Coordinates of C-alpha atoms in Angstrom, one line a residue:
Chain A
X1 CA 15.0 -3.8 -112.9
X2 CA 12.4 -6.0 -111.3
X3 CA 12.1 -5.6 -108.0
X4 CA 14.0 -2.4 -107.8
X5 CA 11.8 -0.4 -107.2
X6 CA 9.2 -1.8 -103.9
X7 CA 11.4 -4.0 -102.3
X8 CA 15.0 -1.8 -102.5
X9 CA 15.4 0.1 -99.0
X10 CA 12.6 -1.6 -97.5
X11 CA 13.8 -3.2 -94.8
X12 CA 15.7 0.2 -94.3
X13 CA 12.6 1.6 -93.3
X14 CA 12.2 0.0 -90.6
X15 CA 15.1 2.4 -89.4
X16 CA 11.9 4.3 -89.1
X17 CA 9.9 1.5 -87.7
X18 CA 7.1 0.6 -90.6
X19 CA 8.7 -2.2 -91.8
X20 CA 7.6 -5.7 -90.5
X21 CA 10.6 -8.1 -91.5
X22 CA 11.4 -11.5 -90.8
X23 CA 14.1 -12.3 -87.8
X24 CA 17.5 -14.3 -88.0
X25 CA 17.2 -16.3 -84.6
X26 CA 18.8 -14.3 -82.1
X27 CA 17.8 -10.4 -81.7
X28 CA 14.6 -9.0 -82.9
X29 CA 13.9 -6.7 -85.1
X30 CA 12.3 -2.8 -84.8
X31 CA 8.7 -4.4 -85.5
X32 CA 9.2 -7.2 -83.5
X33 CA 10.4 -5.3 -80.4
X34 CA 7.8 -2.5 -81.3
X35 CA 4.9 -5.4 -81.8
X36 CA 6.2 -7.3 -78.1
X37 CA 6.0 -3.5 -76.3
X38 CA 3.4 -4.0 -73.4
X39 CA 1.0 -1.5 -73.2
X40 CA 2.5 0.6 -70.3
X41 CA 5.5 1.1 -72.5
X42 CA 3.2 4.5 -74.1
X43 CA 1.8 7.4 -73.0
X44 CA -1.0 9.7 -74.0
X45 CA -0.3 12.8 -75.6
X46 CA -0.5 15.5 -72.5
X47 CA -4.0 17.7 -73.0
X48 CA -2.4 21.0 -71.3
X49 CA 1.5 20.6 -73.4
X50 CA -0.2 19.1 -77.0
X51 CA -0.8 21.6 -79.7
X52 CA -2.7 20.9 -82.9
X53 CA -2.2 23.0 -85.4
X54 CA -4.8 22.3 -88.8
X55 CA -3.0 23.7 -91.9
X56 CA -6.3 22.8 -94.3
X57 CA -9.2 24.2 -94.2
X58 CA -11.1 20.8 -93.0
X59 CA -9.1 19.5 -90.5
X60 CA -6.7 18.2 -92.6
X61 CA -3.1 18.4 -92.7
X62 CA -3.3 18.3 -88.8
X63 CA 0.8 19.1 -87.3
X64 CA 0.6 17.9 -83.5
X65 CA 2.9 19.7 -81.7
X66 CA 4.6 18.5 -77.8
X67 CA 5.7 21.3 -75.8
X68 CA 8.1 20.4 -73.7
X69 CA 7.7 22.4 -70.2
X70 CA 10.7 20.9 -68.1
X71 CA 13.1 23.0 -70.5
X72 CA 11.5 25.6 -71.5
X73 CA 8.7 26.9 -68.7
X74 CA 7.7 30.1 -69.6
X75 CA 7.5 29.8 -73.6
X76 CA 5.3 26.8 -72.9
X77 CA 2.7 28.5 -70.4
X78 CA 2.6 31.9 -73.1
X79 CA 2.5 29.3 -76.0
X80 CA 0.1 27.5 -74.4
X81 CA -2.0 31.5 -73.1
X82 CA -2.0 31.7 -77.4
X83 CA -3.4 28.5 -78.7
X84 CA -6.4 29.5 -76.0
X85 CA -6.8 33.1 -77.2
X86 CA -6.1 31.9 -81.1
X87 CA -3.3 33.3 -81.5
X88 CA -2.7 31.5 -84.7
X89 CA -5.8 30.9 -86.8
X90 CA -5.6 33.1 -90.0
X91 CA -1.8 33.8 -89.2
X92 CA 0.8 31.7 -91.9
X93 CA 3.3 29.6 -92.7
X94 CA 6.4 32.5 -93.2
X95 CA 9.2 30.7 -94.4
X96 CA 10.5 27.4 -95.1
X97 CA 14.6 27.2 -95.9
X98 CA 15.3 23.6 -97.4
X99 CA 17.4 21.4 -95.2
X100 CA 16.7 23.6 -92.5
X101 CA 13.5 25.5 -91.1
X102 CA 10.0 26.0 -91.5
X103 CA 8.7 29.4 -89.7
X104 CA 5.4 30.2 -88.7
X105 CA 3.6 33.2 -86.9
X106 CA 2.8 36.3 -88.0
X107 CA 3.3 38.3 -91.4
X108 CA 3.3 41.6 -90.2
X109 CA 4.5 41.3 -86.6
X110 CA 7.4 43.8 -87.8
X111 CA 4.7 46.4 -88.4
X112 CA 3.5 47.3 -85.2
X113 CA 0.1 49.0 -86.1
X114 CA -0.9 45.8 -88.3
X115 CA 0.6 43.1 -85.7
X116 CA -1.5 41.1 -84.2
X117 CA -3.0 41.7 -80.1
X118 CA -1.1 39.5 -77.9
X119 CA -3.8 38.9 -75.5
X120 CA -3.2 37.5 -72.4
X121 CA 0.2 36.0 -73.4
X122 CA 3.3 37.9 -72.8
X123 CA 5.1 39.6 -75.4
X124 CA 8.7 39.3 -73.3
X125 CA 10.2 36.1 -71.7
X126 CA 13.3 35.8 -70.8
X127 CA 15.6 32.7 -72.9
X128 CA 15.0 29.8 -71.9
X129 CA 18.3 28.2 -73.3
X130 CA 18.9 25.2 -71.3
X131 CA 18.1 23.8 -67.7
X132 CA 20.1 22.3 -64.8
X133 CA 21.5 19.2 -65.8
X134 CA 20.9 18.1 -61.5
X135 CA 17.7 16.5 -61.3
X136 CA 16.8 15.6 -64.9
X137 CA 15.0 12.5 -65.5
X138 CA 17.4 11.8 -68.4
X139 CA 17.3 7.9 -69.9
X140 CA 21.5 8.0 -71.3
X141 CA 22.2 7.3 -74.7
X142 CA 25.6 6.1 -74.4
X143 CA 26.3 6.1 -78.2
X144 CA 29.2 8.7 -78.7
X145 CA 27.2 11.8 -79.8
X146 CA 30.2 14.8 -81.7
X147 CA 28.5 17.6 -80.4
X148 CA 27.8 17.4 -76.5
X149 CA 29.4 15.1 -73.7
X150 CA 26.5 14.0 -72.8
X151 CA 23.4 12.6 -74.8
X152 CA 19.8 10.9 -74.0
X153 CA 15.9 11.4 -73.4
X154 CA 13.9 12.9 -71.4
X155 CA 10.3 12.4 -72.0
X156 CA 10.9 11.7 -75.5
X157 CA 12.9 15.1 -76.3
X158 CA 16.4 14.7 -77.3
X159 CA 18.7 16.2 -74.9
X160 CA 21.9 16.9 -75.0
X161 CA 24.1 18.2 -72.2
X162 CA 27.4 19.0 -71.1
X163 CA 28.7 18.0 -67.1
X164 CA 31.2 20.5 -67.6
X165 CA 29.1 23.4 -67.0
X166 CA 25.8 21.5 -65.8
X167 CA 23.4 22.1 -68.4
X168 CA 20.9 20.2 -70.4
X169 CA 19.3 21.2 -73.5
X170 CA 17.0 20.3 -76.6
X171 CA 18.9 18.9 -79.3
X172 CA 17.9 20.5 -82.9
X173 CA 16.8 17.4 -84.4
X174 CA 14.7 16.4 -87.2
X175 CA 11.1 18.0 -86.1
X176 CA 12.2 20.1 -82.7
X177 CA 10.3 23.0 -82.2
X178 CA 12.0 26.1 -81.9
X179 CA 11.2 30.0 -81.0
X180 CA 12.3 32.2 -83.0
X181 CA 14.5 35.1 -81.8
X182 CA 16.2 38.6 -82.9
X183 CA 19.7 39.6 -81.9
X184 CA 18.6 39.9 -78.4
X185 CA 19.2 36.6 -76.3
X186 CA 15.7 37.4 -74.9
X187 CA 14.1 38.5 -77.6
X188 CA 11.6 35.0 -78.3
X189 CA 8.4 35.1 -76.9
X190 CA 6.5 32.0 -78.7
X191 CA 4.7 34.0 -81.3
X192 CA 7.3 33.2 -83.7
X193 CA 8.4 29.1 -84.3
X194 CA 10.0 27.0 -86.6
X195 CA 10.7 22.9 -86.4
X196 CA 13.4 21.5 -88.4
X197 CA 12.9 20.2 -91.9
X198 CA 16.2 18.4 -92.8
X199 CA 19.7 17.2 -91.1
X200 CA 19.7 18.5 -87.8
X201 CA 21.6 21.8 -87.7
X202 CA 22.4 21.1 -84.1
X203 CA 25.0 24.3 -84.1
X204 CA 21.5 26.0 -83.3
X205 CA 21.5 24.1 -79.8
X206 CA 22.3 26.8 -77.3
X207 CA 21.7 30.1 -79.4
X208 CA 17.8 29.6 -78.9
X209 CA 14.7 28.7 -77.2
X210 CA 14.0 25.3 -77.9
X211 CA 9.9 24.6 -76.9
X212 CA 9.3 21.1 -77.8
X213 CA 9.2 18.9 -80.6
X214 CA 6.9 17.4 -83.5
X215 CA 4.4 14.6 -82.7
X216 CA 2.7 13.8 -85.5
X217 CA 2.2 15.8 -89.1
X218 CA 6.3 16.8 -89.8
X219 CA 5.5 16.0 -93.4
X220 CA 3.1 18.7 -93.7
X221 CA 5.9 21.2 -92.7
X222 CA 8.9 19.3 -94.6
X223 CA 6.9 19.6 -98.0
X224 CA 5.9 22.9 -98.2
X225 CA 7.1 25.1 -101.1
X226 CA 10.7 26.7 -100.3
X227 CA 10.2 31.1 -100.5
X228 CA 12.2 32.0 -102.7
X229 CA 13.7 35.4 -100.5
X230 CA 17.1 35.9 -98.6
X231 CA 16.2 32.6 -95.5
X232 CA 14.0 30.9 -97.0
X233 CA 11.4 33.7 -96.1
X234 CA 8.7 34.2 -98.9
X235 CA 8.8 36.9 -101.3
X236 CA 5.9 39.5 -101.8
X237 CA 4.5 37.5 -105.0
X238 CA 4.9 34.4 -103.2
X239 CA 1.4 32.7 -101.7
X240 CA 1.8 31.6 -97.4
X241 CA 0.0 28.6 -96.7
X242 CA -2.6 30.7 -94.0
X243 CA -2.9 28.3 -90.8
X244 CA -6.1 27.2 -90.1
X245 CA -6.0 27.1 -86.0
X246 CA -4.0 26.2 -83.6
X247 CA -5.6 24.7 -81.0
X248 CA -4.2 23.1 -77.2
X249 CA -5.3 19.3 -76.6
X250 CA -6.9 20.7 -73.6
X251 CA -9.1 22.8 -74.9
X252 CA -10.6 20.0 -77.6
X253 CA -13.9 18.2 -76.6
X254 CA -12.6 14.4 -75.3
X255 CA -13.8 12.4 -79.0
X256 CA -11.9 15.1 -80.9
X257 CA -9.0 14.7 -79.6
X258 CA -6.3 12.4 -81.7
X259 CA -5.9 8.8 -80.4
X260 CA -2.2 8.7 -80.4
X261 CA 0.0 7.6 -77.8
X262 CA 4.0 7.9 -77.2
X263 CA 6.5 5.3 -76.5
X264 CA 7.8 6.2 -73.3
X265 CA 11.7 6.5 -73.4
X266 CA 12.1 6.0 -69.3
X267 CA 10.2 1.7 -70.7
X268 CA 12.1 -0.9 -71.3
X269 CA 11.1 -1.3 -74.6
X270 CA 12.9 2.0 -75.5
X271 CA 16.4 0.8 -75.3
X272 CA 15.4 -2.5 -76.9
X273 CA 14.5 -0.5 -79.8
X274 CA 17.5 1.1 -79.5
X275 CA 19.1 -2.3 -79.3
X276 CA 17.4 -3.0 -82.4
X277 CA 18.5 0.2 -84.7
X278 CA 21.9 -0.6 -83.6
X279 CA 22.3 -4.2 -84.8
X280 CA 20.0 -5.3 -87.3
X281 CA 17.5 -7.8 -87.7
X282 CA 16.1 -7.0 -90.7
X283 CA 17.2 -9.5 -94.0
X284 CA 17.4 -6.6 -95.5
X285 CA 20.9 -5.3 -93.9
X286 CA 23.9 -6.9 -94.4
X287 CA 25.6 -4.4 -92.4
X288 CA 24.7 -3.2 -89.2
X289 CA 25.6 0.4 -87.7
X290 CA 26.3 -0.7 -84.2
X291 CA 25.6 3.0 -83.5
X292 CA 22.4 5.3 -82.6
X293 CA 22.7 9.4 -84.0
X294 CA 20.4 11.3 -81.3
X295 CA 18.6 13.0 -84.2
X296 CA 17.9 9.2 -85.5
X297 CA 16.8 7.6 -82.4
X298 CA 13.2 8.8 -83.4
X299 CA 10.3 8.5 -80.6
X300 CA 7.7 6.3 -81.9
X301 CA 4.0 7.6 -82.2
X302 CA 1.3 5.0 -83.1
X303 CA -2.8 5.3 -82.8
X304 CA -3.8 4.3 -79.6
X305 CA -6.3 1.7 -81.0
X306 CA -2.8 -0.2 -81.4
X307 CA -2.2 -0.9 -77.6
X308 CA -6.0 -2.4 -77.6
X309 CA -5.6 -5.0 -80.0
X310 CA -4.2 -7.6 -77.2
X311 CA -2.3 -9.8 -78.6
X312 CA -3.5 -13.4 -78.4
X313 CA -1.4 -15.1 -76.3
X314 CA 1.4 -17.5 -77.1
Chain B
X1 CA 6.3 41.5 -82.6
X2 CA 8.9 43.5 -83.9
X3 CA 12.1 42.1 -85.5
X4 CA 11.2 38.3 -84.5
X5 CA 10.6 37.2 -87.8
X6 CA 12.3 37.8 -90.2
X7 CA 15.8 38.2 -87.9
X8 CA 14.6 35.7 -86.0
X9 CA 17.6 33.4 -87.1
X10 CA 19.2 34.9 -89.4
X11 CA 22.8 35.2 -88.8
X12 CA 22.1 31.2 -87.8
X13 CA 21.3 30.8 -91.3
X14 CA 25.1 31.7 -92.1
X15 CA 25.5 27.7 -90.8
X16 CA 24.4 27.7 -94.4
X17 CA 26.5 29.9 -96.2
X18 CA 23.7 32.9 -97.0
X19 CA 24.0 35.8 -94.7
X20 CA 26.4 37.8 -94.5
X21 CA 27.2 39.2 -90.8
X22 CA 29.7 41.5 -89.4
X23 CA 32.7 39.5 -87.5
X24 CA 34.1 40.8 -84.7
X25 CA 37.8 41.9 -84.3
X26 CA 39.2 37.7 -84.4
X27 CA 38.2 34.5 -86.0
X28 CA 35.9 35.4 -90.2
X29 CA 32.2 34.6 -90.0
X30 CA 31.4 32.4 -93.1
X31 CA 30.5 34.6 -95.4
X32 CA 34.1 36.7 -95.2
X33 CA 35.8 32.6 -95.8
X34 CA 33.4 32.3 -98.8
X35 CA 34.1 36.3 -99.9
X36 CA 37.9 35.6 -99.3
X37 CA 38.4 32.5 -101.1
X38 CA 41.0 32.5 -103.8
X39 CA 39.1 31.8 -107.5
X40 CA 41.5 28.2 -107.9
X41 CA 39.8 27.3 -104.5
X42 CA 36.7 26.3 -106.6
X43 CA 36.3 23.8 -109.6
X44 CA 33.6 23.9 -112.4
X45 CA 31.3 21.3 -113.0
X46 CA 32.9 18.2 -114.5
X47 CA 30.3 17.4 -117.4
X48 CA 31.1 13.3 -118.0
X49 CA 30.4 13.4 -113.8
X50 CA 27.1 15.6 -114.2
X51 CA 23.4 15.0 -114.4
X52 CA 21.3 17.2 -115.4
X53 CA 16.9 16.4 -114.2
X54 CA 14.3 18.4 -115.4
X55 CA 11.3 17.8 -113.5
X56 CA 10.0 21.1 -115.1
X57 CA 8.6 20.7 -118.6
X58 CA 10.0 24.3 -119.5
X59 CA 13.6 23.1 -118.1
X60 CA 12.5 24.6 -114.3
X61 CA 13.5 23.0 -111.2
X62 CA 16.3 21.7 -112.0
X63 CA 18.4 18.9 -110.3
X64 CA 22.4 19.1 -110.8
X65 CA 23.7 15.8 -109.7
X66 CA 27.8 14.6 -109.4
X67 CA 28.8 11.4 -109.6
X68 CA 31.4 9.7 -107.4
X69 CA 33.1 6.9 -109.8
X70 CA 36.3 7.0 -107.6
X71 CA 33.4 5.4 -105.3
X72 CA 30.9 3.8 -107.4
X73 CA 32.8 3.5 -110.8
X74 CA 30.4 0.6 -112.3
X75 CA 27.4 2.9 -111.7
X76 CA 28.4 5.8 -112.8
X77 CA 29.5 4.2 -116.4
X78 CA 26.3 2.5 -115.9
X79 CA 24.4 5.8 -115.2
X80 CA 26.2 7.5 -117.9
X81 CA 25.3 5.4 -120.6
X82 CA 21.5 5.5 -119.2
X83 CA 21.1 9.3 -119.4
X84 CA 23.3 9.8 -122.7
X85 CA 20.9 6.8 -124.1
X86 CA 17.4 9.0 -122.4
X87 CA 16.4 6.4 -120.1
X88 CA 15.1 8.9 -117.4
X89 CA 13.5 10.4 -119.5
X90 CA 9.6 10.3 -119.0
X91 CA 9.4 7.7 -116.2
X92 CA 8.8 9.4 -112.8
X93 CA 9.0 10.3 -109.2
X94 CA 8.0 6.9 -107.3
X95 CA 8.5 7.1 -103.7
X96 CA 8.7 10.4 -101.6
X97 CA 9.3 8.7 -97.6
X98 CA 9.2 12.1 -95.5
X99 CA 12.6 12.4 -93.3
X100 CA 14.0 9.8 -94.8
X101 CA 14.5 9.3 -98.9
X102 CA 12.9 10.5 -102.2
X103 CA 12.8 8.1 -105.0
X104 CA 13.1 8.0 -109.3
X105 CA 12.9 5.6 -111.6
X106 CA 10.9 3.5 -114.0
X107 CA 7.0 2.9 -111.8
X108 CA 6.8 0.2 -114.2
X109 CA 9.8 -1.8 -113.4
X110 CA 8.4 -5.0 -111.5
X111 CA 6.4 -5.3 -114.8
X112 CA 8.8 -6.9 -117.4
X113 CA 6.6 -6.6 -120.5
X114 CA 6.2 -2.4 -120.0
X115 CA 9.7 -2.3 -117.7
X116 CA 11.6 0.4 -119.9
X117 CA 14.4 -1.6 -122.3
X118 CA 17.9 -0.3 -120.8
X119 CA 19.2 0.0 -124.0
X120 CA 23.5 -0.2 -123.8
X121 CA 23.5 -0.2 -120.0
X122 CA 24.5 -3.4 -117.7
X123 CA 21.2 -4.6 -116.0
X124 CA 23.2 -6.3 -113.4
X125 CA 26.4 -4.9 -111.9
X126 CA 28.6 -6.0 -108.6
X127 CA 27.9 -3.9 -105.2
X128 CA 30.3 -1.3 -104.3
X129 CA 29.2 -0.5 -100.9
X130 CA 33.2 0.4 -99.7
X131 CA 36.2 1.0 -101.7
X132 CA 39.7 0.9 -100.0
X133 CA 40.5 3.5 -97.8
X134 CA 44.7 3.3 -98.9
X135 CA 45.2 5.7 -101.4
X136 CA 42.3 7.9 -101.5
X137 CA 43.1 11.7 -100.7
X138 CA 41.1 11.9 -97.8
X139 CA 41.0 15.4 -96.7
X140 CA 40.3 14.8 -92.9
X141 CA 37.0 15.9 -90.7
X142 CA 39.3 16.0 -86.8
X143 CA 35.6 16.1 -85.1
X144 CA 34.6 13.0 -83.5
X145 CA 31.1 10.9 -85.7
X146 CA 29.7 8.3 -83.8
X147 CA 29.6 6.1 -87.1
X148 CA 33.0 5.7 -88.1
X149 CA 36.5 6.0 -86.5
X150 CA 37.5 8.5 -89.7
X151 CA 35.4 11.1 -91.9
X152 CA 36.5 13.8 -94.5
X153 CA 36.0 14.7 -97.9
X154 CA 37.1 13.6 -101.4
X155 CA 36.7 15.5 -104.4
X156 CA 33.5 17.3 -102.2
X157 CA 32.0 14.1 -101.2
X158 CA 31.4 13.2 -97.2
X159 CA 33.1 9.8 -96.4
X160 CA 33.0 7.8 -93.8
X161 CA 36.2 4.8 -93.3
X162 CA 36.9 2.4 -90.2
X163 CA 41.2 2.2 -90.1
X164 CA 40.5 -1.5 -89.2
X165 CA 39.0 -3.2 -92.2
X166 CA 40.5 -0.4 -94.7
X167 CA 37.4 0.1 -96.3
X168 CA 36.2 4.1 -96.7
X169 CA 32.4 5.0 -98.2
X170 CA 30.3 7.4 -98.8
X171 CA 28.4 9.0 -96.2
X172 CA 24.7 8.9 -95.7
X173 CA 23.9 12.7 -95.9
X174 CA 21.7 15.0 -96.9
X175 CA 21.5 15.2 -100.7
X176 CA 23.7 12.0 -100.9
X177 CA 22.1 9.8 -104.0
X178 CA 22.2 6.0 -104.2
X179 CA 20.8 2.8 -106.0
X180 CA 18.5 1.4 -104.5
X181 CA 18.5 -2.3 -104.4
X182 CA 16.2 -5.6 -103.8
X183 CA 17.2 -8.4 -100.9
X184 CA 20.5 -9.2 -102.8
X185 CA 23.3 -7.1 -102.7
X186 CA 24.3 -6.6 -106.3
X187 CA 20.8 -6.2 -107.8
X188 CA 21.6 -2.6 -108.2
X189 CA 22.2 -1.2 -111.3
X190 CA 21.6 2.8 -111.6
X191 CA 18.0 2.3 -112.8
X192 CA 16.1 3.4 -109.6
X193 CA 18.0 5.8 -107.8
X194 CA 17.2 7.8 -104.7
X195 CA 18.5 10.8 -102.6
X196 CA 18.8 11.7 -98.2
X197 CA 15.9 14.2 -98.0
X198 CA 16.0 14.3 -93.7
X199 CA 18.1 13.3 -90.7
X200 CA 20.5 12.1 -92.4
X201 CA 19.8 8.4 -92.1
X202 CA 24.1 7.0 -91.4
X203 CA 22.7 2.9 -91.1
X204 CA 22.6 2.5 -94.6
X205 CA 26.2 3.0 -94.9
X206 CA 27.7 -0.1 -95.9
X207 CA 24.6 -1.8 -97.1
X208 CA 23.9 0.1 -100.3
X209 CA 25.3 1.5 -103.3
X210 CA 26.0 5.4 -103.3
X211 CA 26.8 7.0 -106.7
X212 CA 27.3 10.6 -105.9
X213 CA 25.7 13.4 -104.2
X214 CA 23.1 16.3 -105.2
X215 CA 25.1 20.2 -106.2
X216 CA 21.7 22.0 -106.5
X217 CA 18.1 21.6 -106.5
X218 CA 17.1 19.4 -104.2
X219 CA 13.8 21.4 -102.5
X220 CA 12.8 19.9 -105.9
X221 CA 12.7 16.4 -104.6
X222 CA 12.5 17.7 -100.6
X223 CA 9.3 19.4 -101.2
X224 CA 7.0 16.8 -103.3
X225 CA 4.1 15.4 -101.7
X226 CA 4.9 13.0 -99.5
X227 CA 3.8 9.1 -100.8
X228 CA 0.3 7.8 -98.9
X229 CA 1.6 4.3 -99.7
X230 CA 4.3 1.7 -97.9
X231 CA 7.7 3.4 -97.4
X232 CA 6.2 6.7 -99.1
X233 CA 5.7 4.8 -101.9
X234 CA 2.6 6.5 -104.2
X235 CA -0.4 4.8 -104.5
X236 CA -1.8 4.0 -107.8
X237 CA -4.6 7.3 -106.6
X238 CA -1.5 10.2 -106.7
X239 CA -0.3 11.6 -108.9
X240 CA 3.5 10.9 -110.1
X241 CA 5.4 13.9 -110.7
X242 CA 6.7 12.5 -114.3
X243 CA 10.7 13.4 -115.0
X244 CA 10.9 15.5 -118.5
X245 CA 14.5 14.4 -118.8
X246 CA 17.9 13.7 -117.2
X247 CA 21.2 14.4 -119.1
X248 CA 24.8 14.1 -119.1
X249 CA 26.1 17.6 -118.6
X250 CA 28.7 16.5 -121.1
X251 CA 25.7 15.7 -124.0
X252 CA 24.6 19.7 -123.5
X253 CA 25.5 22.7 -125.2
X254 CA 28.2 24.1 -123.3
X255 CA 25.8 27.6 -123.7
X256 CA 23.4 25.8 -121.9
X257 CA 25.7 24.5 -119.5
X258 CA 24.7 25.7 -115.3
X259 CA 27.4 28.5 -114.5
X260 CA 28.0 26.8 -111.3
X261 CA 31.7 26.1 -109.3
X262 CA 32.4 23.7 -106.4
X263 CA 34.6 24.3 -103.9
X264 CA 37.7 22.6 -103.5
X265 CA 37.5 20.0 -100.1
X266 CA 41.6 20.2 -101.1
X267 CA 41.9 23.7 -100.9
X268 CA 43.0 25.9 -98.1
X269 CA 39.4 27.8 -98.1
X270 CA 38.0 24.3 -96.9
X271 CA 38.8 23.9 -93.2
X272 CA 39.0 27.8 -92.7
X273 CA 35.3 27.5 -93.7
X274 CA 34.6 24.6 -91.7
X275 CA 36.9 26.7 -88.6
X276 CA 34.2 29.6 -89.2
X277 CA 31.0 26.9 -88.8
X278 CA 33.3 25.4 -85.6
X279 CA 33.3 28.3 -83.9
X280 CA 30.3 31.1 -84.8
X281 CA 31.7 34.8 -85.1
X282 CA 28.6 35.8 -86.5
X283 CA 26.7 38.0 -84.1
X284 CA 23.2 36.5 -83.8
X285 CA 25.5 33.3 -82.5
X286 CA 25.8 33.6 -78.3
X287 CA 27.0 29.9 -78.4
X288 CA 29.4 27.7 -80.3
X289 CA 29.9 24.5 -80.8
X290 CA 33.4 24.1 -81.5
X291 CA 32.7 20.8 -83.2
X292 CA 31.2 20.2 -87.4
X293 CA 29.0 17.3 -87.9
X294 CA 30.3 15.4 -91.3
X295 CA 26.8 15.9 -92.8
X296 CA 26.3 19.2 -91.5
X297 CA 29.7 20.6 -93.3
X298 CA 27.7 21.0 -97.0
X299 CA 29.9 22.0 -99.4
X300 CA 29.1 24.8 -100.9
X301 CA 28.3 25.3 -104.3
X302 CA 27.7 28.6 -106.3
X303 CA 27.0 30.6 -110.1
X304 CA 30.6 31.0 -111.5
X305 CA 30.4 34.2 -112.0
X306 CA 31.2 35.4 -108.6
X307 CA 33.8 33.9 -109.4
X308 CA 35.4 36.6 -112.1
X309 CA 34.2 39.9 -110.2
X310 CA 37.5 39.8 -108.9
X311 CA 37.1 41.9 -105.9
X312 CA 39.3 45.2 -105.3
X313 CA 42.9 45.7 -104.6
X314 CA 42.2 45.3 -100.4

């Protein structure tokens, strides 16, 4: 009875970097690794590759998405244009399928005379399922992954690769953002996007163009009512959540931009953080996995202010 | 843009067995494997090990949970007693942490004079983190898993094992149900339960007692508003969703019991289903993973009526 509810799983939350716990003599907890990280191990949001999606009319329920132009350059460019021109403003969340995806875009996309015009964005793009592994600044993850021979991170994005084909691709982890397509490989243009809201469906890898990941605000997409029609689409009698607006960060006044920073996966803090997740030093844990999964190795995002508060010298 | 929204990801939904697709000359789709499965490959709900949790006052939003007495016999017995005595009736969802867990029980558990009495249930139980691998009717999964040397299924539950220690345990996959604990290993008694609502946090394995899995109704636990307090607990100004009642299926009149059946993981259909997920025969897929993850290998549950509709001979 007493204590079970609050403290239960308490230190376990440190898996996601939210709980500070006392550490034994050796090793560091996740919280300690983050506390000790130098300011240079964090980077600001990239105005040209960050989208702000407002689901609430008052600017609340904001979802922040980072694009991955290194992996899907033509989709990223088209999405930039679409956001710049306000394409998604007033469109809607069309689909929420439990343990799978939340998807948004134009509910009338299939009705030619009702579909929203694309403006300067291109109606057709090539498939961008993978890129050459060679030359990619991949920070390898040493842990085994059943889905791919090589895994790691590039620019904070989870990446898988196959040395036999020489190709690398963004992995379908929780919060990854992809471009919905029809039967044809090249039938996505970035207007219809989805994000993963459950166990990572890695079986989608190499089947669809992945365009980025949600940096913050996943709860606003993951906690939505599931659609009752096939595949989680909303039926005619269900209310779709309207998207208030989606803006490219570059189009937002500097003093209105979210003051966030992202841990660099090419920093010294990143491998230290992974080690702290492999071997748990928080008191609650009685067993350490000595392993981290690609899709469990979430890259931290935090308020930028935290970096500006310098610790006293010690 | 025609077709992008509805059909996008359409066949991909077959990952979860919901979409029928045309198959090429060789191999079967997921839907075809399920259509062709004989009735004997499915089993009914077990009245002594199934809980019905009603979140809606009218019996709507029902969550069906199957207990795993083989892995946590004392917790399962205590939970049976608690359900039989109506312990959870009127209690609440206390915590929803995005990409982690939804947790329920007594919001006043920590306040001795306000905590709900446990009746005939035991206030203290031993930790039941693992069981001997030897003798376990494990249906092995041949696919590599970074977290454990051996994985597979027992009674439809995802299991991991370590041949060096000789121990096996239920894996923290989406929909698994565990018993919250405090700092002491043996501080859970089954009153406070949680389920995984995001990417599987396998780092919790061997750290806590797992008691079963959600068979149906996960969306009612996964789509709830996230709590704003630390670790996703609801704060004082947030409304907790009340649990209307939790009943043991054996205590429910037979004609009120959900008419569901679960695919037997010791059937011939199960490996065929896994093969259909490893090598995709649905038209939408252009690449097959040739792999299935332990936590992606969801065990199907379907209306029992489906089995009673015999296919015409063909």
